Amino acid sequence: MLDLKFIRENIDLVRQNIVNKNEKANVDNILVLDEKRRVNIQTAQELKNQKNIVSREIAELKKSRQNADDKILAMKEVSDKIKLLDEELSQIEKEILDIQIFIPNMLHNSVPIGKTSEDNLVVRSWGEPKPKIDIDHIEIAKQFGVIDFDRAAKISGSGFAVYTGLGAKLERALINFFLDFNTGISGYKEVMTPFMVNRESMIGTGQIPKLEEDMYKIENDNFYLIPTAEVPITNLHSNEILRPDDLPVKYCGYSPCFRREAGSYGKDTKGLLRVHQFNKVEMVKYSTQENSYEELEGLVCDVEKLLQALKLHYRVILLCSGDTSFSSAKTYDLEVWSPAEQKWLEVSSCSNFEAFQARRANIRYRPTHDSKPEFVHTLNGSGLATPRIMVAILENYYKGDKIEIPEVLQKYTNFDFINKI
RNA sequence: GGAGGAUUAGUCUAAUUGGUAAGGCAGCGGUCUUGAAAACCGCCGGCUGCAAAGCCUUGGGGGUUCGAGUCCCUCAUCCUCCGCCA
């Protein structure tokens, strides 16, 4: 969410930013409502001041057992007026919020302006592409008995996977490797959170209201299944004021991720490429305002270390304005090469949300002991999501009659190759 | 699911049984000191504002009242007990 004062003073920039992001928010009424709001607050405050003064007088009169009937009568009227104004105000503020909550975050000025993924910038790449193979991960998975898509469809539906045998062990090894690496060398604190959250949390990180259609909801109890651990981890410190010495706070946590993928039917539907439930280790940072872009670069490096350890050919992409998500100010995507599909697969998305989420979730810090609280900057990145990494491993480590296990994973799997069944 | 109790600022703890949140600790700044401690002075919930000042704040939301930390309703969380279940 953007600061109302910022919107007021930079309405043209806000409008241009909406266009740049390919969004469709309507901000026309917000300035009128804001003006009404400020007039209302001023009037109400004057009346409240009067009420407070006279109420003290009434208290004095009552203590000395004098009559205060006329003052009480007058205050009854003032109270009614205040009540009316307050009701108006909450209505106005609700209308403002309804607009404000659909306004996307401002882009950082280093983000290239562009419409589609065609306009994204390749920042760097690492490793070399493996030669093309004529078998895709679905067929490999079948031949080696590591994933059972048919039975997953039977018990749940399309867009799910059952990992079986050594495949399940490999999946578990990936999760453990990511967690150990991030909490070790990279210095993140591990958390394991609930996988269902309340509506406030979903609003806090910006999934709701804009992406509401893509979320799974538990109707009976008003919970949402998390689409990423970003939601519970970023909201961990909602309504708190953090100590500046503690920043940057760095968390990482595993969770399954649940996504309806409404509106993406027919796109990347093959096998593991787009599923309704997948495993991911997420990294979240809370930073001071000054350091957040430095922290973003560091976050990308932390993710790159994982891919390098797995010896997977990857590239780092800076998303253009039109491809940058609603809540983000700047996003880098990391993509691994698929020798079967002959294309890049997104495995991580690292974003700086600046104060956008912090303002929604009310997460602040006091820069110095005598200063007012400021909103922290929040960042997050996948480190990493497993399905496409699994695809990349099956394809890149495919040796015809066996699949090798990347060296760093072997101490987790306790086997160093998988044979055909 | 049922019964009872609790929730006050970072933390602890008060507030005439309805009269407008008092203090302790921790923390920060200062005086003093070679340095530190102690002692003393000041700051120490939030919002608007350059400031003066004003407004808001007792877990959240409503209600009664001229006036609510205090009375009523409701929700959340925690504790104790009962029931049910992994």
PDB file of N, CA, C and O in Angstrom, chain A residues 363-415:
ATOM      1  N   ILE A 363       4.546  -2.962  10.003  1.00  0.00           N
ATOM      2  CA  ILE A 363       5.806  -3.459  10.556  1.00  0.00           C
ATOM      3  C   ILE A 363       6.802  -2.312  10.527  1.00  0.00           C
ATOM      4  O   ILE A 363       7.134  -1.791   9.461  1.00  0.00           O
ATOM      5  N   ARG A 364       7.280  -1.901  11.704  1.00  0.00           N
ATOM      6  CA  ARG A 364       8.110  -0.693  11.753  1.00  0.00           C
ATOM      7  C   ARG A 364       9.390  -0.906  12.553  1.00  0.00           C
ATOM      8  O   ARG A 364       9.586  -1.921  13.197  1.00  0.00           O
ATOM      9  N   TYR A 365      10.258   0.070  12.486  1.00  0.00           N
ATOM     10  CA  TYR A 365      11.450   0.089  13.322  1.00  0.00           C
ATOM     11  C   TYR A 365      11.746   1.540  13.658  1.00  0.00           C
ATOM     12  O   TYR A 365      11.256   2.458  13.000  1.00  0.00           O
ATOM     13  N   ARG A 366      12.515   1.734  14.713  1.00  0.00           N
ATOM     14  CA  ARG A 366      12.878   3.087  15.114  1.00  0.00           C
ATOM     15  C   ARG A 366      14.338   3.298  14.708  1.00  0.00           C
ATOM     16  O   ARG A 366      15.230   2.708  15.314  1.00  0.00           O
ATOM     17  N   PRO A 367      14.587   4.112  13.681  1.00  0.00           N
ATOM     18  CA  PRO A 367      15.956   4.263  13.160  1.00  0.00           C
ATOM     19  C   PRO A 367      16.953   4.683  14.250  1.00  0.00           C
ATOM     20  O   PRO A 367      18.045   4.144  14.325  1.00  0.00           O
ATOM     21  N   THR A 368      16.578   5.639  15.080  1.00  0.00           N
ATOM     22  CA  THR A 368      17.405   5.971  16.241  1.00  0.00           C
ATOM     23  C   THR A 368      16.489   6.024  17.458  1.00  0.00           C
ATOM     24  O   THR A 368      15.269   6.084  17.313  1.00  0.00           O
ATOM     25  N   HIS A 369      17.082   6.042  18.632  1.00  0.00           N
ATOM     26  CA  HIS A 369      16.264   5.882  19.837  1.00  0.00           C
ATOM     27  C   HIS A 369      15.225   6.983  20.016  1.00  0.00           C
ATOM     28  O   HIS A 369      14.200   6.772  20.632  1.00  0.00           O
ATOM     29  N   ASP A 370      15.504   8.182  19.457  1.00  0.00           N
ATOM     30  CA  ASP A 370      14.569   9.286  19.685  1.00  0.00           C
ATOM     31  C   ASP A 370      13.747   9.642  18.439  1.00  0.00           C
ATOM     32  O   ASP A 370      13.077  10.652  18.415  1.00  0.00           O
ATOM     33  N   SER A 371      13.829   8.802  17.396  1.00  0.00           N
ATOM     34  CA  SER A 371      13.067   9.130  16.192  1.00  0.00           C
ATOM     35  C   SER A 371      11.743   8.384  16.162  1.00  0.00           C
ATOM     36  O   SER A 371      11.543   7.408  16.877  1.00  0.00           O
ATOM     37  N   LYS A 372      10.861   8.865  15.317  1.00  0.00           N
ATOM     38  CA  LYS A 372       9.564   8.212  15.162  1.00  0.00           C
ATOM     39  C   LYS A 372       9.737   6.891  14.414  1.00  0.00           C
ATOM     40  O   LYS A 372      10.666   6.745  13.636  1.00  0.00           O
ATOM     41  N   PRO A 373       8.818   5.967  14.630  1.00  0.00           N
ATOM     42  CA  PRO A 373       8.918   4.682  13.925  1.00  0.00           C
ATOM     43  C   PRO A 373       8.765   4.875  12.416  1.00  0.00           C
ATOM     44  O   PRO A 373       7.951   5.672  11.973  1.00  0.00           O
ATOM     45  N   GLU A 374       9.546   4.137  11.664  1.00  0.00           N
ATOM     46  CA  GLU A 374       9.459   4.132  10.201  1.00  0.00           C
ATOM     47  C   GLU A 374       9.088   2.722   9.765  1.00  0.00           C
ATOM     48  O   GLU A 374       9.374   1.756  10.466  1.00  0.00           O
ATOM     49  N   PHE A 375       8.502   2.609   8.581  1.00  0.00           N
ATOM     50  CA  PHE A 375       8.201   1.283   8.064  1.00  0.00           C
ATOM     51  C   PHE A 375       9.480   0.599   7.606  1.00  0.00           C
ATOM     52  O   PHE A 375      10.346   1.237   7.016  1.00  0.00           O
ATOM     53  N   VAL A 376       9.602  -0.692   7.888  1.00  0.00           N
ATOM     54  CA  VAL A 376      10.750  -1.442   7.387  1.00  0.00           C
ATOM     55  C   VAL A 376      10.541  -1.691   5.897  1.00  0.00           C
ATOM     56  O   VAL A 376       9.463  -1.463   5.353  1.00  0.00           O
ATOM     57  N   HIS A 377      11.588  -2.106   5.234  1.00  0.00           N
ATOM     58  CA  HIS A 377      11.450  -2.623   3.886  1.00  0.00           C
ATOM     59  C   HIS A 377      11.462  -4.150   3.977  1.00  0.00           C
ATOM     60  O   HIS A 377      12.287  -4.712   4.698  1.00  0.00           O
ATOM     61  N   THR A 378      10.533  -4.797   3.270  1.00  0.00           N
ATOM     62  CA  THR A 378      10.519  -6.258   3.282  1.00  0.00           C
ATOM     63  C   THR A 378      10.969  -6.778   1.923  1.00  0.00           C
ATOM     64  O   THR A 378      10.713  -6.167   0.893  1.00  0.00           O
ATOM     65  N   LEU A 379      11.658  -7.910   1.968  1.00  0.00           N
ATOM     66  CA  LEU A 379      12.131  -8.551   0.751  1.00  0.00           C
ATOM     67  C   LEU A 379      11.875 -10.042   0.868  1.00  0.00           C
ATOM     68  O   LEU A 379      11.808 -10.573   1.984  1.00  0.00           O
ATOM     69  N   ASN A 380      11.748 -10.706  -0.254  1.00  0.00           N
ATOM     70  CA  ASN A 380      11.747 -12.153  -0.185  1.00  0.00           C
ATOM     71  C   ASN A 380      12.167 -12.772  -1.494  1.00  0.00           C
ATOM     72  O   ASN A 380      12.157 -12.130  -2.541  1.00  0.00           O
ATOM     73  N   GLY A 381      12.591 -14.026  -1.387  1.00  0.00           N
ATOM     74  CA  GLY A 381      12.985 -14.761  -2.570  1.00  0.00           C
ATOM     75  C   GLY A 381      12.863 -16.249  -2.294  1.00  0.00           C
ATOM     76  O   GLY A 381      13.000 -16.685  -1.151  1.00  0.00           O
ATOM     77  N   SER A 382      12.600 -17.003  -3.346  1.00  0.00           N
ATOM     78  CA  SER A 382      12.521 -18.449  -3.172  1.00  0.00           C
ATOM     79  C   SER A 382      13.926 -18.998  -3.082  1.00  0.00           C
ATOM     80  O   SER A 382      14.777 -18.635  -3.887  1.00  0.00           O
ATOM     81  N   GLY A 383      14.124 -19.871  -2.149  1.00  0.00           N
ATOM     82  CA  GLY A 383      15.472 -20.436  -2.029  1.00  0.00           C
ATOM     83  C   GLY A 383      15.444 -21.904  -1.627  1.00  0.00           C
ATOM     84  O   GLY A 383      15.892 -22.199  -0.567  1.00  0.00           O
ATOM     85  N   LEU A 384      14.841 -22.707  -2.417  1.00  0.00           N
ATOM     86  CA  LEU A 384      14.223 -22.575  -3.725  1.00  0.00           C
ATOM     87  C   LEU A 384      12.906 -23.332  -3.785  1.00  0.00           C
ATOM     88  O   LEU A 384      12.588 -24.073  -2.869  1.00  0.00           O
ATOM     89  N   ALA A 385      12.161 -23.161  -4.885  1.00  0.00           N
ATOM     90  CA  ALA A 385      10.972 -23.967  -5.132  1.00  0.00           C
ATOM     91  C   ALA A 385      11.415 -25.279  -5.785  1.00  0.00           C
ATOM     92  O   ALA A 385      12.232 -25.270  -6.692  1.00  0.00           O
ATOM     93  N   THR A 386      10.866 -26.406  -5.303  1.00  0.00           N
ATOM     94  CA  THR A 386      11.418 -27.700  -5.725  1.00  0.00           C
ATOM     95  C   THR A 386      10.976 -28.232  -7.096  1.00  0.00           C
ATOM     96  O   THR A 386      11.773 -28.892  -7.751  1.00  0.00           O
ATOM     97  N   PRO A 387       9.725 -27.990  -7.562  1.00  0.00           N
ATOM     98  CA  PRO A 387       9.275 -28.753  -8.741  1.00  0.00           C
ATOM     99  C   PRO A 387      10.161 -28.552  -9.968  1.00  0.00           C
ATOM    100  O   PRO A 387      10.552 -29.528 -10.604  1.00  0.00           O
ATOM    101  N   ARG A 388      10.472 -27.333 -10.288  1.00  0.00           N
ATOM    102  CA  ARG A 388      11.258 -27.115 -11.503  1.00  0.00           C
ATOM    103  C   ARG A 388      12.725 -27.467 -11.291  1.00  0.00           C
ATOM    104  O   ARG A 388      13.436 -27.764 -12.252  1.00  0.00           O
ATOM    105  N   ILE A 389      13.167 -27.418 -10.033  1.00  0.00           N
ATOM    106  CA  ILE A 389      14.512 -27.908  -9.736  1.00  0.00           C
ATOM    107  C   ILE A 389      14.548 -29.412  -9.961  1.00  0.00           C
ATOM    108  O   ILE A 389      15.505 -29.962 -10.512  1.00  0.00           O
ATOM    109  N   MET A 390      13.460 -30.080  -9.558  1.00  0.00           N
ATOM    110  CA  MET A 390      13.356 -31.526  -9.795  1.00  0.00           C
ATOM    111  C   MET A 390      13.393 -31.807 -11.297  1.00  0.00           C
ATOM    112  O   MET A 390      14.117 -32.709 -11.755  1.00  0.00           O
ATOM    113  N   VAL A 391      12.648 -31.012 -12.063  1.00  0.00           N
ATOM    114  CA  VAL A 391      12.665 -31.149 -13.526  1.00  0.00           C
ATOM    115  C   VAL A 391      14.090 -30.991 -14.040  1.00  0.00           C
ATOM    116  O   VAL A 391      14.593 -31.810 -14.834  1.00  0.00           O
ATOM    117  N   ALA A 392      14.760 -29.939 -13.566  1.00  0.00           N
ATOM    118  CA  ALA A 392      16.112 -29.636 -14.039  1.00  0.00           C
ATOM    119  C   ALA A 392      17.080 -30.760 -13.684  1.00  0.00           C
ATOM    120  O   ALA A 392      17.939 -31.133 -14.488  1.00  0.00           O
ATOM    121  N   ILE A 393      16.931 -31.322 -12.494  1.00  0.00           N
ATOM    122  CA  ILE A 393      17.829 -32.409 -12.091  1.00  0.00           C
ATOM    123  C   ILE A 393      17.560 -33.655 -12.933  1.00  0.00           C
ATOM    124  O   ILE A 393      18.490 -34.294 -13.439  1.00  0.00           O
ATOM    125  N   LEU A 394      16.267 -33.999 -13.095  1.00  0.00           N
ATOM    126  CA  LEU A 394      15.935 -35.184 -13.892  1.00  0.00           C
ATOM    127  C   LEU A 394      16.493 -35.060 -15.304  1.00  0.00           C
ATOM    128  O   LEU A 394      16.993 -36.032 -15.873  1.00  0.00           O
ATOM    129  N   GLU A 395      16.418 -33.852 -15.879  1.00  0.00           N
ATOM    130  CA  GLU A 395      16.864 -33.679 -17.267  1.00  0.00           C
ATOM    131  C   GLU A 395      18.387 -33.498 -17.370  1.00  0.00           C
ATOM    132  O   GLU A 395      19.030 -34.088 -18.240  1.00  0.00           O
ATOM    133  N   ASN A 396      18.952 -32.679 -16.487  1.00  0.00           N
ATOM    134  CA  ASN A 396      20.387 -32.367 -16.582  1.00  0.00           C
ATOM    135  C   ASN A 396      21.269 -33.516 -16.100  1.00  0.00           C
ATOM    136  O   ASN A 396      22.410 -33.643 -16.512  1.00  0.00           O
ATOM    137  N   TYR A 397      20.751 -34.344 -15.208  1.00  0.00           N
ATOM    138  CA  TYR A 397      21.538 -35.443 -14.657  1.00  0.00           C
ATOM    139  C   TYR A 397      21.103 -36.802 -15.229  1.00  0.00           C
ATOM    140  O   TYR A 397      21.444 -37.843 -14.701  1.00  0.00           O
ATOM    141  N   TYR A 398      20.310 -36.732 -16.301  1.00  0.00           N
ATOM    142  CA  TYR A 398      19.837 -37.947 -16.993  1.00  0.00           C
ATOM    143  C   TYR A 398      20.981 -38.558 -17.800  1.00  0.00           C
ATOM    144  O   TYR A 398      21.601 -37.863 -18.605  1.00  0.00           O
ATOM    145  N   LYS A 399      21.272 -39.852 -17.543  1.00  0.00           N
ATOM    146  CA  LYS A 399      22.386 -40.501 -18.242  1.00  0.00           C
ATOM    147  C   LYS A 399      21.907 -41.724 -19.019  1.00  0.00           C
ATOM    148  O   LYS A 399      22.598 -42.727 -19.124  1.00  0.00           O
ATOM    149  N   GLY A 400      20.662 -41.696 -19.454  1.00  0.00           N
ATOM    150  CA  GLY A 400      20.148 -42.828 -20.221  1.00  0.00           C
ATOM    151  C   GLY A 400      19.613 -43.934 -19.337  1.00  0.00           C
ATOM    152  O   GLY A 400      18.416 -44.084 -19.175  1.00  0.00           O
ATOM    153  N   ASP A 401      20.521 -44.684 -18.711  1.00  0.00           N
ATOM    154  CA  ASP A 401      20.051 -45.791 -17.875  1.00  0.00           C
ATOM    155  C   ASP A 401      20.039 -45.450 -16.391  1.00  0.00           C
ATOM    156  O   ASP A 401      19.629 -46.261 -15.564  1.00  0.00           O
ATOM    157  N   LYS A 402      20.516 -44.254 -16.083  1.00  0.00           N
ATOM    158  CA  LYS A 402      20.438 -43.848 -14.667  1.00  0.00           C
ATOM    159  C   LYS A 402      20.403 -42.328 -14.536  1.00  0.00           C
ATOM    160  O   LYS A 402      20.720 -41.594 -15.472  1.00  0.00           O
ATOM    161  N   ILE A 403      19.959 -41.896 -13.363  1.00  0.00           N
ATOM    162  CA  ILE A 403      19.991 -40.466 -13.046  1.00  0.00           C
ATOM    163  C   ILE A 403      21.001 -40.290 -11.927  1.00  0.00           C
ATOM    164  O   ILE A 403      20.909 -40.943 -10.874  1.00  0.00           O
ATOM    165  N   GLU A 404      21.964 -39.421 -12.177  1.00  0.00           N
ATOM    166  CA  GLU A 404      22.927 -39.138 -11.111  1.00  0.00           C
ATOM    167  C   GLU A 404      22.299 -38.189 -10.093  1.00  0.00           C
ATOM    168  O   GLU A 404      21.384 -37.440 -10.404  1.00  0.00           O
ATOM    169  N   ILE A 405      22.813 -38.237  -8.893  1.00  0.00           N
ATOM    170  CA  ILE A 405      22.361 -37.313  -7.858  1.00  0.00           C
ATOM    171  C   ILE A 405      23.437 -36.243  -7.689  1.00  0.00           C
ATOM    172  O   ILE A 405      24.620 -36.585  -7.543  1.00  0.00           O
ATOM    173  N   PRO A 406      23.075 -34.962  -7.750  1.00  0.00           N
ATOM    174  CA  PRO A 406      24.080 -33.904  -7.544  1.00  0.00           C
ATOM    175  C   PRO A 406      24.859 -34.156  -6.248  1.00  0.00           C
ATOM    176  O   PRO A 406      24.268 -34.565  -5.242  1.00  0.00           O
ATOM    177  N   GLU A 407      26.138 -33.908  -6.314  1.00  0.00           N
ATOM    178  CA  GLU A 407      27.031 -34.265  -5.209  1.00  0.00           C
ATOM    179  C   GLU A 407      26.574 -33.726  -3.861  1.00  0.00           C
ATOM    180  O   GLU A 407      26.583 -34.438  -2.851  1.00  0.00           O
ATOM    181  N   VAL A 408      26.149 -32.439  -3.851  1.00  0.00           N
ATOM    182  CA  VAL A 408      25.770 -31.834  -2.561  1.00  0.00           C
ATOM    183  C   VAL A 408      24.538 -32.489  -1.939  1.00  0.00           C
ATOM    184  O   VAL A 408      24.273 -32.311  -0.750  1.00  0.00           O
ATOM    185  N   LEU A 409      23.779 -33.235  -2.762  1.00  0.00           N
ATOM    186  CA  LEU A 409      22.561 -33.849  -2.230  1.00  0.00           C
ATOM    187  C   LEU A 409      22.805 -35.254  -1.702  1.00  0.00           C
ATOM    188  O   LEU A 409      21.970 -35.814  -0.996  1.00  0.00           O
ATOM    189  N   GLN A 410      23.955 -35.819  -2.053  1.00  0.00           N
ATOM    190  CA  GLN A 410      24.165 -37.245  -1.765  1.00  0.00           C
ATOM    191  C   GLN A 410      24.174 -37.572  -0.281  1.00  0.00           C
ATOM    192  O   GLN A 410      23.733 -38.642   0.132  1.00  0.00           O
ATOM    193  N   LYS A 411      24.676 -36.618   0.532  1.00  0.00           N
ATOM    194  CA  LYS A 411      24.666 -36.915   1.972  1.00  0.00           C
ATOM    195  C   LYS A 411      23.249 -36.869   2.538  1.00  0.00           C
ATOM    196  O   LYS A 411      22.987 -37.366   3.631  1.00  0.00           O
ATOM    197  N   TYR A 412      22.320 -36.253   1.778  1.00  0.00           N
ATOM    198  CA  TYR A 412      20.919 -36.217   2.219  1.00  0.00           C
ATOM    199  C   TYR A 412      20.147 -37.422   1.706  1.00  0.00           C
ATOM    200  O   TYR A 412      19.260 -37.940   2.372  1.00  0.00           O
ATOM    201  N   THR A 413      20.475 -37.868   0.470  1.00  0.00           N
ATOM    202  CA  THR A 413      19.725 -38.990  -0.111  1.00  0.00           C
ATOM    203  C   THR A 413      20.269 -40.347   0.351  1.00  0.00           C
ATOM    204  O   THR A 413      19.528 -41.315   0.433  1.00  0.00           O
ATOM    205  N   ASN A 414      21.585 -40.372   0.642  1.00  0.00           N
ATOM    206  CA  ASN A 414      22.256 -41.644   0.932  1.00  0.00           C
ATOM    207  C   ASN A 414      22.268 -42.599  -0.263  1.00  0.00           C
ATOM    208  O   ASN A 414      22.401 -43.801  -0.103  1.00  0.00           O
ATOM    209  N   PHE A 415      22.068 -42.067  -1.471  1.00  0.00           N
ATOM    210  CA  PHE A 415      22.338 -42.843  -2.679  1.00  0.00           C
ATOM    211  C   PHE A 415      22.864 -41.857  -3.708  1.00  0.00           C
ATOM    212  O   PHE A 415      22.616 -40.641  -3.580  1.00  0.00           O
TER     213      PHE A 415
END
